[in-house]
């Protein structure tokens, strides 16, 4: 028993050629956010408060695709979504289609606590944010040059694509111009064959000193996604879920995660088959979610932590009471 | 395997037995029969489960007796925001839409999202744009708004000004048989015996309808008439494939932008190799408890038959008076259950009985 926390910054085809500077920046952010969460748990904050705190921090960092730094829709706009869930009560809140809210996860929490609803989207959600006096900024605040470039490249190739792969392609170009075209062609073919895996999400799960679990997930979605496209992140049971047994935050190809009701499935297998968190996660990520489609972080009410992926990589970090800090990218 | 089955619903609600006007009851039963016939004919003609559920839900959307498509209830701003989803149990492919105001058949747009887009779920402006792109039938928003729903909205807004206290220690303000809440719905007088008020001691929670005092300064205070008229259909075809589809206008007087369980895969709609499920009820509860998926999870992980799984979900997991669902299994069984006073429903099995029901 004891507290435990895990967080993720996205799963996908993260190339091992990731530039050192980038790798270090990501690891520093993951570590920083982890420590924030650990410190809050050690001060006996509730799991719900902790996951919101950590995800806010991840949203603030433009290096991840959530809040500021969100990837762009096909119209060049930002449409953010998030979801938060409290294990013991199973209360939850979700939002979609946000373009001016600095902390989507906080708005999701307000939907949960201040309305009779669970899920608010688009204009209605934006109206609610203003009504609640939540911090908002001009849409341009959320748009980074990097993401504008990603969108431009995606539209050139007319692909719905993911950010990590694009980055590594650019890197390869710098080191070995000759192979760029071939690599691009391969990627285009791969994309044409199957839905490109996408993994742009941030999330956090925690269990506090009282054994209560909570989960929070936030994202900008898919680069070049259709305007109005909603992914797994705000869908309770798909990208985010928590109950008396565990908390789960998933990341990957949103569409695949929705079809596989990933987050709920982990909890259902634990509950009905009476197996451990690790076994349940292994079954879902190893067998039920098609390969290359995503990963998740999860904690159990009894203090277990599990992080799993069936993609090349997933930015992640975890720690449990009495344990050590673990940060990872690849398998 | 090999035997088809179909179940459809027109919504769970608080209509106490015998409290529907004779005319309204007759028209509802006629509609359920007629629409059931459409589904049966399609199955007998070997249409796939996905095609069948879409067809049936389209018919339900067209009928203003039910809260979906035409006849959808209104948001707090007097607008219509329709949502729907569809799922193919064979492949687990699915499609969902929200925030529609001009699309004649939300369920068909959901199917197009599934078949003609790289995504699963599209909402609001983006969904309306997609509708035009796909050339689906649209109409002026006014087309979907009925006088009856305008009245319902007004009534809901009026009751917002009354604070209802259902705590154990407080006087029983509304739950009094001598003082039933009534409204005219254009079809006659409906006596609703009690209302569902979402409340919780410290503010809004999407909590249970237990007896807690609800008050919170600054929070939105709303009373929802517990009418959960969503429409839906689930079927298993002659190949043993299941599918499910659900469609709705949502909750009367809902906040604009509010999304319920209907377009949420696993909450209001779900289908896999074992079963198909379509739910109707207080959307927020269906989302929290991932109701539709729960039926399938219990069948698969606890290895229980459809009937038992459905019973557990509706009578043990879902809080009382929160809704119901219809389900079919790949082997041709039908199960329908609800924990509200009423649920408009109909079902049939190949070579077996057909039924329609309200209570």
Short mmCIF file of N, CA and C in Angstrom, two decimals, chain B residues 234-310:
data_model
loop_
_atom_site.label_atom_id
_atom_site.label_comp_id
_atom_site.label_asym_id
_atom_site.label_seq_id
_atom_site.Cartn_x
_atom_site.Cartn_y
_atom_site.Cartn_z
N UNK B 234 -30.78 -2.38 -31.44
CA UNK B 234 -29.68 -3.30 -31.55
C UNK B 234 -30.21 -4.56 -32.23
N UNK B 235 -29.37 -5.20 -33.02
CA UNK B 235 -29.82 -6.38 -33.75
C UNK B 235 -28.66 -7.33 -33.99
N UNK B 236 -29.01 -8.59 -34.16
CA UNK B 236 -28.03 -9.58 -34.59
C UNK B 236 -28.62 -10.16 -35.88
N UNK B 237 -27.79 -10.21 -36.91
CA UNK B 237 -28.29 -10.66 -38.21
C UNK B 237 -28.08 -12.16 -38.39
N UNK B 238 -28.47 -12.65 -39.58
CA UNK B 238 -28.40 -14.09 -39.81
C UNK B 238 -26.97 -14.63 -39.80
N UNK B 239 -25.97 -13.73 -39.93
CA UNK B 239 -24.58 -14.18 -39.88
C UNK B 239 -24.04 -14.18 -38.45
N UNK B 240 -24.90 -13.80 -37.51
CA UNK B 240 -24.45 -13.79 -36.12
C UNK B 240 -23.69 -12.54 -35.73
N UNK B 241 -23.77 -11.49 -36.56
CA UNK B 241 -23.09 -10.23 -36.24
C UNK B 241 -24.05 -9.27 -35.56
N UNK B 242 -23.54 -8.64 -34.50
CA UNK B 242 -24.36 -7.68 -33.76
C UNK B 242 -24.00 -6.25 -34.14
N UNK B 243 -24.95 -5.37 -33.92
CA UNK B 243 -24.70 -3.94 -34.14
C UNK B 243 -25.65 -3.19 -33.23
N UNK B 244 -25.31 -1.93 -32.96
CA UNK B 244 -26.18 -1.11 -32.12
C UNK B 244 -26.10 0.33 -32.59
N UNK B 245 -27.20 1.05 -32.41
CA UNK B 245 -27.21 2.47 -32.77
C UNK B 245 -28.15 3.20 -31.83
N UNK B 246 -27.78 4.44 -31.48
CA UNK B 246 -28.59 5.22 -30.55
C UNK B 246 -28.61 6.66 -31.04
N UNK B 247 -29.70 7.37 -30.78
CA UNK B 247 -29.82 8.75 -31.26
C UNK B 247 -30.68 9.55 -30.29
N UNK B 248 -30.38 10.83 -30.13
CA UNK B 248 -31.15 11.62 -29.17
C UNK B 248 -31.02 13.12 -29.36
N UNK B 249 -31.94 13.84 -28.72
CA UNK B 249 -31.83 15.29 -28.68
C UNK B 249 -31.22 15.68 -27.33
N UNK B 250 -31.13 14.71 -26.42
CA UNK B 250 -30.49 14.99 -25.13
C UNK B 250 -31.47 15.29 -24.01
N UNK B 251 -31.08 16.11 -23.08
CA UNK B 251 -31.89 16.46 -21.91
C UNK B 251 -32.54 17.82 -22.11
N UNK B 252 -33.81 17.91 -21.71
CA UNK B 252 -34.49 19.20 -21.81
C UNK B 252 -33.73 20.23 -20.98
N UNK B 253 -33.55 21.41 -21.53
CA UNK B 253 -32.92 22.51 -20.79
C UNK B 253 -31.45 22.24 -20.47
N UNK B 254 -30.83 21.35 -21.23
CA UNK B 254 -29.41 21.07 -20.98
C UNK B 254 -28.60 22.31 -21.34
N UNK B 255 -27.42 22.43 -20.75
CA UNK B 255 -26.50 23.51 -21.10
C UNK B 255 -26.12 23.31 -22.56
N UNK B 256 -25.93 24.39 -23.30
CA UNK B 256 -25.50 24.22 -24.68
C UNK B 256 -24.11 23.58 -24.65
N UNK B 257 -23.87 22.71 -25.58
CA UNK B 257 -22.60 22.02 -25.61
C UNK B 257 -22.56 20.77 -24.74
N UNK B 258 -23.64 20.50 -24.02
CA UNK B 258 -23.64 19.31 -23.18
C UNK B 258 -23.77 18.06 -24.03
N UNK B 259 -22.87 17.13 -23.77
CA UNK B 259 -22.90 15.85 -24.47
C UNK B 259 -23.31 14.77 -23.48
N UNK B 260 -24.23 13.92 -23.88
CA UNK B 260 -24.70 12.85 -23.00
C UNK B 260 -24.05 11.53 -23.36
N UNK B 261 -24.70 10.44 -23.02
CA UNK B 261 -24.10 9.13 -23.24
C UNK B 261 -24.28 8.60 -24.64
N UNK B 262 -25.28 9.13 -25.33
CA UNK B 262 -25.65 8.59 -26.64
C UNK B 262 -24.52 8.49 -27.65
N UNK B 263 -23.65 9.50 -27.78
CA UNK B 263 -22.57 9.38 -28.76
C UNK B 263 -21.30 8.78 -28.16
N UNK B 264 -21.36 8.37 -26.91
CA UNK B 264 -20.17 7.86 -26.24
C UNK B 264 -20.13 6.34 -26.35
N UNK B 265 -19.18 5.86 -27.14
CA UNK B 265 -19.02 4.41 -27.31
C UNK B 265 -18.69 3.79 -25.96
N UNK B 266 -19.47 2.81 -25.59
CA UNK B 266 -19.26 2.15 -24.30
C UNK B 266 -20.25 2.64 -23.25
N UNK B 267 -20.82 3.80 -23.48
CA UNK B 267 -21.78 4.35 -22.52
C UNK B 267 -23.20 4.07 -23.03
N UNK B 268 -23.60 4.74 -24.11
CA UNK B 268 -24.94 4.57 -24.64
C UNK B 268 -25.05 3.53 -25.74
N UNK B 269 -23.94 3.23 -26.36
CA UNK B 269 -23.93 2.30 -27.50
C UNK B 269 -22.71 1.40 -27.41
N UNK B 270 -22.89 0.14 -27.72
CA UNK B 270 -21.73 -0.75 -27.79
C UNK B 270 -22.10 -2.03 -28.52
N UNK B 271 -21.15 -2.58 -29.23
CA UNK B 271 -21.38 -3.87 -29.88
C UNK B 271 -20.04 -4.55 -30.09
N UNK B 272 -20.01 -5.85 -29.87
CA UNK B 272 -18.81 -6.62 -30.18
C UNK B 272 -19.23 -8.00 -30.63
N UNK B 273 -18.31 -8.96 -30.56
CA UNK B 273 -18.63 -10.29 -31.08
C UNK B 273 -19.65 -11.03 -30.21
N UNK B 274 -19.90 -10.49 -29.02
CA UNK B 274 -20.82 -11.16 -28.10
C UNK B 274 -22.23 -10.60 -28.09
N UNK B 275 -22.33 -9.29 -28.24
CA UNK B 275 -23.64 -8.66 -28.06
C UNK B 275 -23.70 -7.26 -28.65
N UNK B 276 -24.92 -6.72 -28.62
CA UNK B 276 -25.13 -5.33 -29.04
C UNK B 276 -26.00 -4.70 -27.96
N UNK B 277 -25.72 -3.44 -27.63
CA UNK B 277 -26.45 -2.78 -26.54
C UNK B 277 -26.76 -1.33 -26.89
N UNK B 278 -27.99 -0.90 -26.62
CA UNK B 278 -28.32 0.51 -26.77
C UNK B 278 -29.04 0.96 -25.51
N UNK B 279 -28.56 2.01 -24.89
CA UNK B 279 -29.10 2.46 -23.62
C UNK B 279 -29.90 3.73 -23.74
N UNK B 280 -30.68 3.99 -22.68
CA UNK B 280 -31.45 5.21 -22.60
C UNK B 280 -31.62 5.55 -21.14
N UNK B 281 -31.36 6.79 -20.77
CA UNK B 281 -31.49 7.16 -19.38
C UNK B 281 -30.74 8.44 -19.10
N UNK B 282 -30.44 8.63 -17.86
CA UNK B 282 -29.71 9.82 -17.45
C UNK B 282 -28.28 9.65 -17.97
N UNK B 283 -28.00 10.37 -19.04
CA UNK B 283 -26.72 10.21 -19.72
C UNK B 283 -25.51 10.18 -18.83
N UNK B 284 -25.49 11.06 -17.86
CA UNK B 284 -24.32 11.17 -16.99
C UNK B 284 -24.06 9.84 -16.25
N UNK B 285 -25.10 9.17 -15.83
CA UNK B 285 -24.91 7.88 -15.14
C UNK B 285 -24.40 6.81 -16.08
N UNK B 286 -24.88 6.87 -17.33
CA UNK B 286 -24.44 5.87 -18.31
C UNK B 286 -22.97 6.05 -18.65
N UNK B 287 -22.54 7.30 -18.63
CA UNK B 287 -21.13 7.57 -18.92
C UNK B 287 -20.25 7.06 -17.78
N UNK B 288 -20.59 7.46 -16.56
CA UNK B 288 -19.80 7.05 -15.40
C UNK B 288 -19.65 5.55 -15.30
N UNK B 289 -20.76 4.86 -15.54
CA UNK B 289 -20.78 3.42 -15.35
C UNK B 289 -20.52 2.65 -16.64
N UNK B 290 -20.12 3.35 -17.67
CA UNK B 290 -19.85 2.74 -18.99
C UNK B 290 -20.83 1.60 -19.22
N UNK B 291 -22.11 1.94 -19.12
CA UNK B 291 -23.18 0.95 -19.12
C UNK B 291 -23.21 -0.04 -20.27
N UNK B 292 -23.18 0.45 -21.50
CA UNK B 292 -23.29 -0.46 -22.64
C UNK B 292 -22.12 -1.44 -22.67
N UNK B 293 -20.95 -0.95 -22.43
CA UNK B 293 -19.76 -1.80 -22.42
C UNK B 293 -19.82 -2.79 -21.26
N UNK B 294 -20.41 -2.36 -20.17
CA UNK B 294 -20.49 -3.19 -18.96
C UNK B 294 -21.20 -4.50 -19.23
N UNK B 295 -22.26 -4.44 -20.02
CA UNK B 295 -23.00 -5.66 -20.35
C UNK B 295 -22.05 -6.64 -21.04
N UNK B 296 -21.31 -6.15 -22.01
CA UNK B 296 -20.38 -7.00 -22.75
C UNK B 296 -19.24 -7.48 -21.86
N UNK B 297 -18.76 -6.62 -20.98
CA UNK B 297 -17.65 -7.00 -20.10
C UNK B 297 -18.07 -8.11 -19.14
N UNK B 298 -19.27 -7.99 -18.59
CA UNK B 298 -19.75 -9.03 -17.68
C UNK B 298 -19.95 -10.35 -18.42
N UNK B 299 -20.47 -10.27 -19.62
CA UNK B 299 -20.64 -11.49 -20.42
C UNK B 299 -19.29 -12.14 -20.68
N UNK B 300 -18.32 -11.31 -21.05
CA UNK B 300 -17.04 -11.87 -21.44
C UNK B 300 -16.19 -12.29 -20.25
N UNK B 301 -16.05 -11.40 -19.26
CA UNK B 301 -15.11 -11.68 -18.18
C UNK B 301 -15.71 -12.49 -17.05
N UNK B 302 -17.00 -12.39 -16.87
CA UNK B 302 -17.63 -13.21 -15.82
C UNK B 302 -18.33 -14.41 -16.44
N UNK B 303 -18.30 -14.44 -17.77
CA UNK B 303 -18.92 -15.55 -18.50
C UNK B 303 -20.37 -15.79 -18.11
N UNK B 304 -21.11 -14.71 -18.07
CA UNK B 304 -22.54 -14.83 -17.77
C UNK B 304 -23.34 -14.63 -19.04
N UNK B 305 -24.52 -15.22 -19.11
CA UNK B 305 -25.35 -15.02 -20.30
C UNK B 305 -25.92 -13.61 -20.36
N UNK B 306 -26.40 -13.24 -21.54
CA UNK B 306 -26.91 -11.90 -21.78
C UNK B 306 -27.89 -11.44 -20.72
N UNK B 307 -28.90 -12.23 -20.46
CA UNK B 307 -29.96 -11.85 -19.53
C UNK B 307 -29.41 -11.48 -18.16
N UNK B 308 -28.50 -12.29 -17.66
CA UNK B 308 -27.92 -12.03 -16.33
C UNK B 308 -27.06 -10.77 -16.35
N UNK B 309 -26.29 -10.62 -17.42
CA UNK B 309 -25.43 -9.44 -17.53
C UNK B 309 -26.28 -8.17 -17.55
N UNK B 310 -27.33 -8.20 -18.33
CA UNK B 310 -28.22 -7.04 -18.43
C UNK B 310 -28.86 -6.74 -17.08
#
